[in-house]
Amino acid sequence: MAVPSPIVAGNWKMNGLKQSFEQIDAVSSFLSSKTKPTCRVLICPPFTLLNQFASLASDDLAIGAQDCHFNASGAHTGDISADMIADTGATFVIVGHSERRADHGESNELVSGKAVAAQSAGLNAIICIGETEDERDAGDTLSIVIGQLEGSVPASANASNTVVAYEPVWGIGTGRTPTIGDVATVHAAIRSALIKRFGEQGSTVPILYGGSVKPSNADELMHVENVDGALVGGASLKATDFDGIIDAYRK
Ligand code: PGA
């Protein structure tokens, strides 16, 4: 049976200037000089660096964006379409990150529309889901996460155009992570929901864990069943830390 192909993805968020080129250069040289990891490696810089970074994309390193509009083109001042992202040579786009859901009021329906736009442009959509601390405390984690999955993952999803990222909101940038058992429970529930909806395809959609992944916890987290990689924020900004996470896939 086919298995999901793991991905370690760096989400630079609103960080990075021209000088950050040094970091991606360092990531590239780790990838070419060290043992080849068994995961794909992806960096998602801010839009201002996308074109430049996409020119460095290789078999070892993919480049992606952090958001796209749901329309292919038109009168949407300040927005970027999935076609524009694909035009740079980038191959992935994150949609529905919790910071966008919170800061920009993005609904599941909107996120699903963005994922469809991404897939239509030939991009791989990384669709983010995750519960807040209050939702977790109320015991609603699984119903929230599965509800977001059902609402945000479009019918057009398959294993080659979609990645799901489970990121508990309370674990993002806080240094706090769920227990290994909790990660396993949520990822198993996401896997079952994907299989229920998409059949065999659902068993090979990668499910990333995100939220305070760092070199010291990556190995343990990446070996949890149904965890097929990581979406990394803070620790992706420094090449040595990011590489330390990739190390989880070098054994
Ligand atoms: P973090 O962010 O690794 O800094 O917690 C993860 C994310 O938001 O994708």
PDB file of C-alpha atoms and ligand atoms in Angstrom:
ATOM      1  CA  MET A   1       0.000   0.000   0.000  1.00  0.00           C
ATOM      2  CA  ALA A   2       1.269   3.491  -0.844  1.00  0.00           C
ATOM      3  CA  VAL A   3       2.394   5.609   2.082  1.00  0.00           C
ATOM      4  CA  PRO A   4       2.389   9.400   2.403  1.00  0.00           C
ATOM      5  CA  SER A   5       5.582  11.096   1.316  1.00  0.00           C
ATOM      6  CA  PRO A   6       6.822  13.180   4.275  1.00  0.00           C
ATOM      7  CA  ILE A   7       7.565  16.902   4.074  1.00  0.00           C
ATOM      8  CA  VAL A   8       9.433  19.257   6.364  1.00  0.00           C
ATOM      9  CA  ALA A   9       8.128  22.734   5.530  1.00  0.00           C
ATOM     10  CA  GLY A  10       9.391  26.059   6.826  1.00  0.00           C
ATOM     11  CA  ASN A  11       6.859  28.869   7.166  1.00  0.00           C
ATOM     12  CA  TRP A  12       8.803  32.114   7.450  1.00  0.00           C
ATOM     13  CA  LYS A  13       5.632  34.157   8.098  1.00  0.00           C
ATOM     14  CA  MET A  14       6.301  37.938   8.016  1.00  0.00           C
ATOM     15  CA  ASN A  15      10.054  37.524   8.359  1.00  0.00           C
ATOM     16  CA  GLY A  16      12.892  37.790   5.887  1.00  0.00           C
ATOM     17  CA  LEU A  17      14.702  40.452   3.932  1.00  0.00           C
ATOM     18  CA  LYS A  18      17.118  40.191   1.024  1.00  0.00           C
ATOM     19  CA  GLN A  19      19.894  39.256   3.419  1.00  0.00           C
ATOM     20  CA  SER A  20      17.917  36.130   4.385  1.00  0.00           C
ATOM     21  CA  PHE A  21      19.202  34.645   1.180  1.00  0.00           C
ATOM     22  CA  GLU A  22      22.087  33.432   3.339  1.00  0.00           C
ATOM     23  CA  GLN A  23      19.719  31.145   5.240  1.00  0.00           C
ATOM     24  CA  ILE A  24      18.260  29.469   2.190  1.00  0.00           C
ATOM     25  CA  ASP A  25      21.732  29.138   0.747  1.00  0.00           C
ATOM     26  CA  ALA A  26      22.798  27.379   3.938  1.00  0.00           C
ATOM     27  CA  VAL A  27      19.749  25.067   3.800  1.00  0.00           C
ATOM     28  CA  SER A  28      20.646  24.184   0.190  1.00  0.00           C
ATOM     29  CA  SER A  29      24.216  23.408   1.107  1.00  0.00           C
ATOM     30  CA  PHE A  30      23.154  21.190   4.043  1.00  0.00           C
ATOM     31  CA  LEU A  31      20.885  19.339   1.642  1.00  0.00           C
ATOM     32  CA  SER A  32      23.611  18.803  -0.920  1.00  0.00           C
ATOM     33  CA  SER A  33      26.425  17.982   1.511  1.00  0.00           C
ATOM     34  CA  LYS A  34      24.723  15.809   4.141  1.00  0.00           C
ATOM     35  CA  THR A  35      22.917  12.461   3.869  1.00  0.00           C
ATOM     36  CA  LYS A  36      19.850  12.901   1.679  1.00  0.00           C
ATOM     37  CA  PRO A  37      16.749  13.010   3.928  1.00  0.00           C
ATOM     38  CA  THR A  38      13.800  10.729   3.249  1.00  0.00           C
ATOM     39  CA  CYS A  39      11.460  13.756   3.374  1.00  0.00           C
ATOM     40  CA  ARG A  40      10.817  16.535   0.890  1.00  0.00           C
ATOM     41  CA  VAL A  41      12.010  19.930   2.104  1.00  0.00           C
ATOM     42  CA  LEU A  42      10.029  23.122   1.504  1.00  0.00           C
ATOM     43  CA  ILE A  43      10.526  26.770   2.436  1.00  0.00           C
ATOM     44  CA  CYS A  44       7.701  29.306   2.265  1.00  0.00           C
ATOM     45  CA  PRO A  45       9.187  32.819   2.383  1.00  0.00           C
ATOM     46  CA  PRO A  46       7.166  36.054   2.301  1.00  0.00           C
ATOM     47  CA  PHE A  47       5.920  37.142  -1.125  1.00  0.00           C
ATOM     48  CA  THR A  48       8.685  39.731  -1.479  1.00  0.00           C
ATOM     49  CA  LEU A  49      11.294  36.948  -1.599  1.00  0.00           C
ATOM     50  CA  LEU A  50       9.280  34.342  -3.475  1.00  0.00           C
ATOM     51  CA  ASN A  51      10.586  35.012  -6.970  1.00  0.00           C
ATOM     52  CA  GLN A  52      14.192  35.049  -5.868  1.00  0.00           C
ATOM     53  CA  PHE A  53      13.831  31.945  -3.706  1.00  0.00           C
ATOM     54  CA  ALA A  54      11.901  30.047  -6.392  1.00  0.00           C
ATOM     55  CA  SER A  55      14.905  30.409  -8.674  1.00  0.00           C
ATOM     56  CA  LEU A  56      16.766  28.216  -6.142  1.00  0.00           C
ATOM     57  CA  ALA A  57      14.148  25.448  -6.146  1.00  0.00           C
ATOM     58  CA  SER A  58      15.601  22.043  -6.917  1.00  0.00           C
ATOM     59  CA  ASP A  59      14.807  18.352  -6.531  1.00  0.00           C
ATOM     60  CA  ASP A  60      16.071  18.728  -2.958  1.00  0.00           C
ATOM     61  CA  LEU A  61      14.308  21.962  -2.053  1.00  0.00           C
ATOM     62  CA  ALA A  62      10.812  23.158  -2.972  1.00  0.00           C
ATOM     63  CA  ILE A  63       9.582  26.717  -2.536  1.00  0.00           C
ATOM     64  CA  GLY A  64       6.063  27.771  -1.596  1.00  0.00           C
ATOM     65  CA  ALA A  65       3.961  30.792  -0.672  1.00  0.00           C
ATOM     66  CA  GLN A  66       2.010  31.475   2.513  1.00  0.00           C
ATOM     67  CA  ASP A  67      -1.384  32.421   1.085  1.00  0.00           C
ATOM     68  CA  CYS A  68      -3.246  33.014  -2.180  1.00  0.00           C
ATOM     69  CA  HIS A  69      -6.500  34.562  -3.344  1.00  0.00           C
ATOM     70  CA  PHE A  70      -9.395  32.306  -4.344  1.00  0.00           C
ATOM     71  CA  ASN A  71      -9.799  34.054  -7.702  1.00  0.00           C
ATOM     72  CA  ALA A  72      -7.402  33.506 -10.590  1.00  0.00           C
ATOM     73  CA  SER A  73      -7.059  37.233 -11.371  1.00  0.00           C
ATOM     74  CA  GLY A  74      -8.953  40.498 -11.178  1.00  0.00           C
ATOM     75  CA  ALA A  75      -9.609  43.605  -9.122  1.00  0.00           C
ATOM     76  CA  HIS A  76      -8.242  42.522  -5.722  1.00  0.00           C
ATOM     77  CA  THR A  77      -5.756  45.163  -4.665  1.00  0.00           C
ATOM     78  CA  GLY A  78      -2.854  43.792  -2.697  1.00  0.00           C
ATOM     79  CA  ASP A  79      -3.756  40.134  -3.242  1.00  0.00           C
ATOM     80  CA  ILE A  80      -1.732  37.457  -4.998  1.00  0.00           C
ATOM     81  CA  SER A  81      -3.266  34.682  -7.103  1.00  0.00           C
ATOM     82  CA  ALA A  82      -2.246  31.049  -7.192  1.00  0.00           C
ATOM     83  CA  ASP A  83      -1.318  31.456 -10.879  1.00  0.00           C
ATOM     84  CA  MET A  84       1.102  34.257  -9.937  1.00  0.00           C
ATOM     85  CA  ILE A  85       2.672  31.985  -7.337  1.00  0.00           C
ATOM     86  CA  ALA A  86       3.010  29.142  -9.837  1.00  0.00           C
ATOM     87  CA  ASP A  87       4.511  31.614 -12.311  1.00  0.00           C
ATOM     88  CA  THR A  88       7.478  32.175  -9.971  1.00  0.00           C
ATOM     89  CA  GLY A  89       8.294  28.458 -10.023  1.00  0.00           C
ATOM     90  CA  ALA A  90       6.951  27.891  -6.505  1.00  0.00           C
ATOM     91  CA  THR A  91       5.053  24.616  -6.140  1.00  0.00           C
ATOM     92  CA  PHE A  92       3.258  24.857  -2.783  1.00  0.00           C
ATOM     93  CA  VAL A  93       1.030  27.333  -0.985  1.00  0.00           C
ATOM     94  CA  ILE A  94      -0.131  27.357   2.631  1.00  0.00           C
ATOM     95  CA  VAL A  95      -3.833  28.157   3.044  1.00  0.00           C
ATOM     96  CA  GLY A  96      -5.922  28.662   6.161  1.00  0.00           C
ATOM     97  CA  HIS A  97      -3.057  29.152   8.583  1.00  0.00           C
ATOM     98  CA  SER A  98      -4.534  29.944  12.007  1.00  0.00           C
ATOM     99  CA  GLU A  99      -2.898  33.384  11.927  1.00  0.00           C
ATOM    100  CA  ARG A 100      -4.845  34.157   8.754  1.00  0.00           C
ATOM    101  CA  ARG A 101      -8.019  32.641  10.164  1.00  0.00           C
ATOM    102  CA  ALA A 102      -7.607  34.865  13.258  1.00  0.00           C
ATOM    103  CA  ASP A 103      -6.121  38.057  11.747  1.00  0.00           C
ATOM    104  CA  HIS A 104      -8.206  38.094   8.561  1.00  0.00           C
ATOM    105  CA  GLY A 105     -11.342  36.248   9.632  1.00  0.00           C
ATOM    106  CA  GLU A 106     -10.817  33.470   7.103  1.00  0.00           C
ATOM    107  CA  SER A 107     -13.619  30.893   7.173  1.00  0.00           C
ATOM    108  CA  ASN A 108     -13.427  27.223   6.214  1.00  0.00           C
ATOM    109  CA  GLU A 109     -15.353  28.055   3.046  1.00  0.00           C
ATOM    110  CA  LEU A 110     -12.848  30.727   2.036  1.00  0.00           C
ATOM    111  CA  VAL A 111      -9.929  28.417   2.803  1.00  0.00           C
ATOM    112  CA  SER A 112     -11.514  25.694   0.678  1.00  0.00           C
ATOM    113  CA  GLY A 113     -11.870  28.212  -2.192  1.00  0.00           C
ATOM    114  CA  LYS A 114      -8.198  29.113  -1.869  1.00  0.00           C
ATOM    115  CA  ALA A 115      -7.239  25.427  -1.921  1.00  0.00           C
ATOM    116  CA  VAL A 116      -9.252  24.922  -5.121  1.00  0.00           C
ATOM    117  CA  ALA A 117      -7.526  27.950  -6.690  1.00  0.00           C
ATOM    118  CA  ALA A 118      -4.145  26.556  -5.671  1.00  0.00           C
ATOM    119  CA  GLN A 119      -4.901  23.121  -7.088  1.00  0.00           C
ATOM    120  CA  SER A 120      -6.228  24.630 -10.341  1.00  0.00           C
ATOM    121  CA  ALA A 121      -2.936  26.514 -10.718  1.00  0.00           C
ATOM    122  CA  GLY A 122      -1.043  23.241 -10.314  1.00  0.00           C
ATOM    123  CA  LEU A 123       0.122  24.026  -6.789  1.00  0.00           C
ATOM    124  CA  ASN A 124       0.088  21.716  -3.820  1.00  0.00           C
ATOM    125  CA  ALA A 125      -2.155  23.272  -1.119  1.00  0.00           C
ATOM    126  CA  ILE A 126      -1.084  22.908   2.523  1.00  0.00           C
ATOM    127  CA  ILE A 127      -4.383  23.268   4.361  1.00  0.00           C
ATOM    128  CA  CYS A 128      -4.013  24.185   8.044  1.00  0.00           C
ATOM    129  CA  ILE A 129      -6.385  23.200  10.824  1.00  0.00           C
ATOM    130  CA  GLY A 130      -6.147  23.274  14.619  1.00  0.00           C
ATOM    131  CA  GLU A 131      -7.995  24.047  17.824  1.00  0.00           C
ATOM    132  CA  THR A 132      -7.544  26.996  20.201  1.00  0.00           C
ATOM    133  CA  GLU A 133      -6.668  26.505  23.846  1.00  0.00           C
ATOM    134  CA  ASP A 134     -10.264  27.191  24.936  1.00  0.00           C
ATOM    135  CA  GLU A 135     -11.562  24.605  22.492  1.00  0.00           C
ATOM    136  CA  ARG A 136      -9.037  22.082  23.787  1.00  0.00           C
ATOM    137  CA  ASP A 137      -9.924  22.848  27.415  1.00  0.00           C
ATOM    138  CA  ALA A 138     -13.591  22.330  26.589  1.00  0.00           C
ATOM    139  CA  GLY A 139     -12.760  18.867  25.221  1.00  0.00           C
ATOM    140  CA  ASP A 140     -13.701  19.893  21.672  1.00  0.00           C
ATOM    141  CA  THR A 141     -10.365  19.282  19.925  1.00  0.00           C
ATOM    142  CA  LEU A 142     -11.480  16.437  17.666  1.00  0.00           C
ATOM    143  CA  SER A 143     -14.811  17.945  16.684  1.00  0.00           C
ATOM    144  CA  ILE A 144     -13.181  21.309  15.869  1.00  0.00           C
ATOM    145  CA  VAL A 145     -10.310  19.795  13.913  1.00  0.00           C
ATOM    146  CA  ILE A 146     -12.483  17.376  11.943  1.00  0.00           C
ATOM    147  CA  GLY A 147     -15.037  20.118  11.291  1.00  0.00           C
ATOM    148  CA  GLN A 148     -12.292  22.357   9.893  1.00  0.00           C
ATOM    149  CA  LEU A 149     -10.968  19.471   7.817  1.00  0.00           C
ATOM    150  CA  GLU A 150     -14.372  18.787   6.315  1.00  0.00           C
ATOM    151  CA  GLY A 151     -15.025  22.464   5.638  1.00  0.00           C
ATOM    152  CA  SER A 152     -11.578  23.459   4.359  1.00  0.00           C
ATOM    153  CA  VAL A 153     -10.485  20.499   2.251  1.00  0.00           C
ATOM    154  CA  PRO A 154     -12.244  20.674  -1.121  1.00  0.00           C
ATOM    155  CA  ALA A 155     -13.686  17.693  -3.015  1.00  0.00           C
ATOM    156  CA  SER A 156     -10.892  18.125  -5.586  1.00  0.00           C
ATOM    157  CA  ALA A 157      -8.225  17.143  -3.031  1.00  0.00           C
ATOM    158  CA  ASN A 158      -5.964  14.187  -3.680  1.00  0.00           C
ATOM    159  CA  ALA A 159      -2.612  12.936  -2.476  1.00  0.00           C
ATOM    160  CA  SER A 160      -0.647  14.891  -5.059  1.00  0.00           C
ATOM    161  CA  ASN A 161      -2.324  18.294  -4.683  1.00  0.00           C
ATOM    162  CA  THR A 162      -3.072  18.451  -0.951  1.00  0.00           C
ATOM    163  CA  VAL A 163      -1.236  18.348   2.354  1.00  0.00           C
ATOM    164  CA  VAL A 164      -3.015  18.764   5.698  1.00  0.00           C
ATOM    165  CA  ALA A 165      -1.210  20.530   8.548  1.00  0.00           C
ATOM    166  CA  TYR A 166      -2.504  20.018  12.079  1.00  0.00           C
ATOM    167  CA  GLU A 167      -1.370  22.955  14.187  1.00  0.00           C
ATOM    168  CA  PRO A 168      -2.881  23.412  17.645  1.00  0.00           C
ATOM    169  CA  VAL A 169      -3.194  27.206  17.864  1.00  0.00           C
ATOM    170  CA  TRP A 170      -1.968  27.247  21.468  1.00  0.00           C
ATOM    171  CA  GLY A 171       1.240  25.486  20.434  1.00  0.00           C
ATOM    172  CA  ILE A 172       2.241  27.955  17.712  1.00  0.00           C
ATOM    173  CA  GLY A 173       5.239  30.037  18.720  1.00  0.00           C
ATOM    174  CA  THR A 174       4.725  29.186  22.396  1.00  0.00           C
ATOM    175  CA  GLY A 175       7.239  26.393  22.921  1.00  0.00           C
ATOM    176  CA  ARG A 176       4.339  24.185  24.066  1.00  0.00           C
ATOM    177  CA  THR A 177       3.456  20.964  22.293  1.00  0.00           C
ATOM    178  CA  PRO A 178       0.697  18.424  22.893  1.00  0.00           C
ATOM    179  CA  THR A 179       1.724  15.083  24.369  1.00  0.00           C
ATOM    180  CA  ILE A 180       2.831  12.469  21.889  1.00  0.00           C
ATOM    181  CA  GLY A 181      -0.360  10.580  22.707  1.00  0.00           C
ATOM    182  CA  ASP A 182      -2.505  13.620  21.901  1.00  0.00           C
ATOM    183  CA  VAL A 183      -0.694  14.182  18.608  1.00  0.00           C
ATOM    184  CA  ALA A 184      -1.253  10.515  17.736  1.00  0.00           C
ATOM    185  CA  THR A 185      -4.977  10.735  18.579  1.00  0.00           C
ATOM    186  CA  VAL A 186      -5.595  13.854  16.483  1.00  0.00           C
ATOM    187  CA  HIS A 187      -3.545  12.623  13.505  1.00  0.00           C
ATOM    188  CA  ALA A 188      -5.332   9.246  13.598  1.00  0.00           C
ATOM    189  CA  ALA A 189      -8.702  11.036  13.564  1.00  0.00           C
ATOM    190  CA  ILE A 190      -7.591  13.200  10.607  1.00  0.00           C
ATOM    191  CA  ARG A 191      -6.376  10.101   8.749  1.00  0.00           C
ATOM    192  CA  SER A 192      -9.684   8.285   9.319  1.00  0.00           C
ATOM    193  CA  ALA A 193     -11.665  11.303   8.149  1.00  0.00           C
ATOM    194  CA  LEU A 194      -9.526  11.600   5.003  1.00  0.00           C
ATOM    195  CA  ILE A 195      -9.955   7.895   4.204  1.00  0.00           C
ATOM    196  CA  LYS A 196     -13.687   8.066   4.854  1.00  0.00           C
ATOM    197  CA  ARG A 197     -14.015  10.951   2.425  1.00  0.00           C
ATOM    198  CA  PHE A 198     -11.397  10.184  -0.245  1.00  0.00           C
ATOM    199  CA  GLY A 199     -10.919   6.414   0.022  1.00  0.00           C
ATOM    200  CA  GLU A 200      -7.452   5.102  -0.850  1.00  0.00           C
ATOM    201  CA  GLN A 201      -6.266   8.648  -1.796  1.00  0.00           C
ATOM    202  CA  GLY A 202      -6.981   9.720   1.763  1.00  0.00           C
ATOM    203  CA  SER A 203      -4.420   7.274   3.080  1.00  0.00           C
ATOM    204  CA  THR A 204      -1.567   8.996   1.238  1.00  0.00           C
ATOM    205  CA  VAL A 205      -2.340  12.692   1.821  1.00  0.00           C
ATOM    206  CA  PRO A 206       0.552  13.831   4.058  1.00  0.00           C
ATOM    207  CA  ILE A 207      -0.518  15.084   7.498  1.00  0.00           C
ATOM    208  CA  LEU A 208       2.044  17.490   8.967  1.00  0.00           C
ATOM    209  CA  TYR A 209       2.291  18.446  12.615  1.00  0.00           C
ATOM    210  CA  GLY A 210       2.998  22.111  13.359  1.00  0.00           C
ATOM    211  CA  GLY A 211       3.465  24.135  16.536  1.00  0.00           C
ATOM    212  CA  SER A 212       6.802  24.627  18.299  1.00  0.00           C
ATOM    213  CA  VAL A 213       8.652  21.943  16.346  1.00  0.00           C
ATOM    214  CA  LYS A 214      12.385  22.283  17.006  1.00  0.00           C
ATOM    215  CA  PRO A 215      15.488  20.113  16.670  1.00  0.00           C
ATOM    216  CA  SER A 216      15.079  18.763  20.213  1.00  0.00           C
ATOM    217  CA  ASN A 217      11.521  17.435  19.755  1.00  0.00           C
ATOM    218  CA  ALA A 218      11.417  16.738  15.991  1.00  0.00           C
ATOM    219  CA  ASP A 219      12.627  13.171  16.148  1.00  0.00           C
ATOM    220  CA  GLU A 220       9.961  12.120  18.622  1.00  0.00           C
ATOM    221  CA  LEU A 221       7.142  14.029  16.923  1.00  0.00           C
ATOM    222  CA  MET A 222       8.080  12.895  13.412  1.00  0.00           C
ATOM    223  CA  HIS A 223       7.936   9.248  14.459  1.00  0.00           C
ATOM    224  CA  VAL A 224       4.358   9.389  15.712  1.00  0.00           C
ATOM    225  CA  GLU A 225       2.046   7.283  13.569  1.00  0.00           C
ATOM    226  CA  ASN A 226       0.277   9.368  10.887  1.00  0.00           C
ATOM    227  CA  VAL A 227       2.685  12.281  11.325  1.00  0.00           C
ATOM    228  CA  ASP A 228       4.148  12.769   7.863  1.00  0.00           C
ATOM    229  CA  GLY A 229       6.357  15.762   8.496  1.00  0.00           C
ATOM    230  CA  ALA A 230       6.321  19.184  10.072  1.00  0.00           C
ATOM    231  CA  LEU A 231       5.201  22.727   9.406  1.00  0.00           C
ATOM    232  CA  VAL A 232       7.818  24.810  11.171  1.00  0.00           C
ATOM    233  CA  GLY A 233       7.622  28.510  11.985  1.00  0.00           C
ATOM    234  CA  GLY A 234      10.258  30.044  14.266  1.00  0.00           C
ATOM    235  CA  ALA A 235      12.813  27.250  13.943  1.00  0.00           C
ATOM    236  CA  SER A 236      12.750  27.478  10.142  1.00  0.00           C
ATOM    237  CA  LEU A 237      14.280  30.960  10.167  1.00  0.00           C
ATOM    238  CA  LYS A 238      17.720  29.693  11.098  1.00  0.00           C
ATOM    239  CA  ALA A 239      19.209  27.162   8.682  1.00  0.00           C
ATOM    240  CA  THR A 240      21.003  25.162  11.384  1.00  0.00           C
ATOM    241  CA  ASP A 241      17.792  24.731  13.409  1.00  0.00           C
ATOM    242  CA  PHE A 242      15.759  23.858  10.335  1.00  0.00           C
ATOM    243  CA  ASP A 243      18.399  21.347   9.314  1.00  0.00           C
ATOM    244  CA  GLY A 244      18.295  19.889  12.823  1.00  0.00           C
ATOM    245  CA  ILE A 245      14.588  19.164  12.256  1.00  0.00           C
ATOM    246  CA  ILE A 246      15.272  17.634   8.839  1.00  0.00           C
ATOM    247  CA  ASP A 247      17.715  15.323  10.669  1.00  0.00           C
ATOM    248  CA  ALA A 248      14.655  13.396  11.928  1.00  0.00           C
ATOM    249  CA  TYR A 249      14.480  12.049   8.344  1.00  0.00           C
ATOM    250  CA  ARG A 250      18.166  11.239   7.964  1.00  0.00           C
ATOM    251  CA  LYS A 251      18.290   7.949   9.840  1.00  0.00           C
TER     252      LYS A 251
HETATM  253  P1  PGA B   1       6.061  27.693  15.227  1.00  0.00           P
HETATM  254  O1  PGA B   1       4.977  28.010  14.097  1.00  0.00           O
HETATM  255  O2  PGA B   1       6.921  26.555  14.725  1.00  0.00           O
HETATM  256  O3  PGA B   1       6.830  28.961  15.396  1.00  0.00           O
HETATM  257  O4  PGA B   1       5.309  27.292  16.453  1.00  0.00           O
HETATM  258  C1  PGA B   1       4.378  26.987  13.346  1.00  0.00           C
HETATM  259  C2  PGA B   1       3.430  27.573  12.333  1.00  0.00           C
HETATM  260  O5  PGA B   1       2.690  28.504  12.647  1.00  0.00           O
HETATM  261  O6  PGA B   1       3.364  27.126  11.164  1.00  0.00           O
END
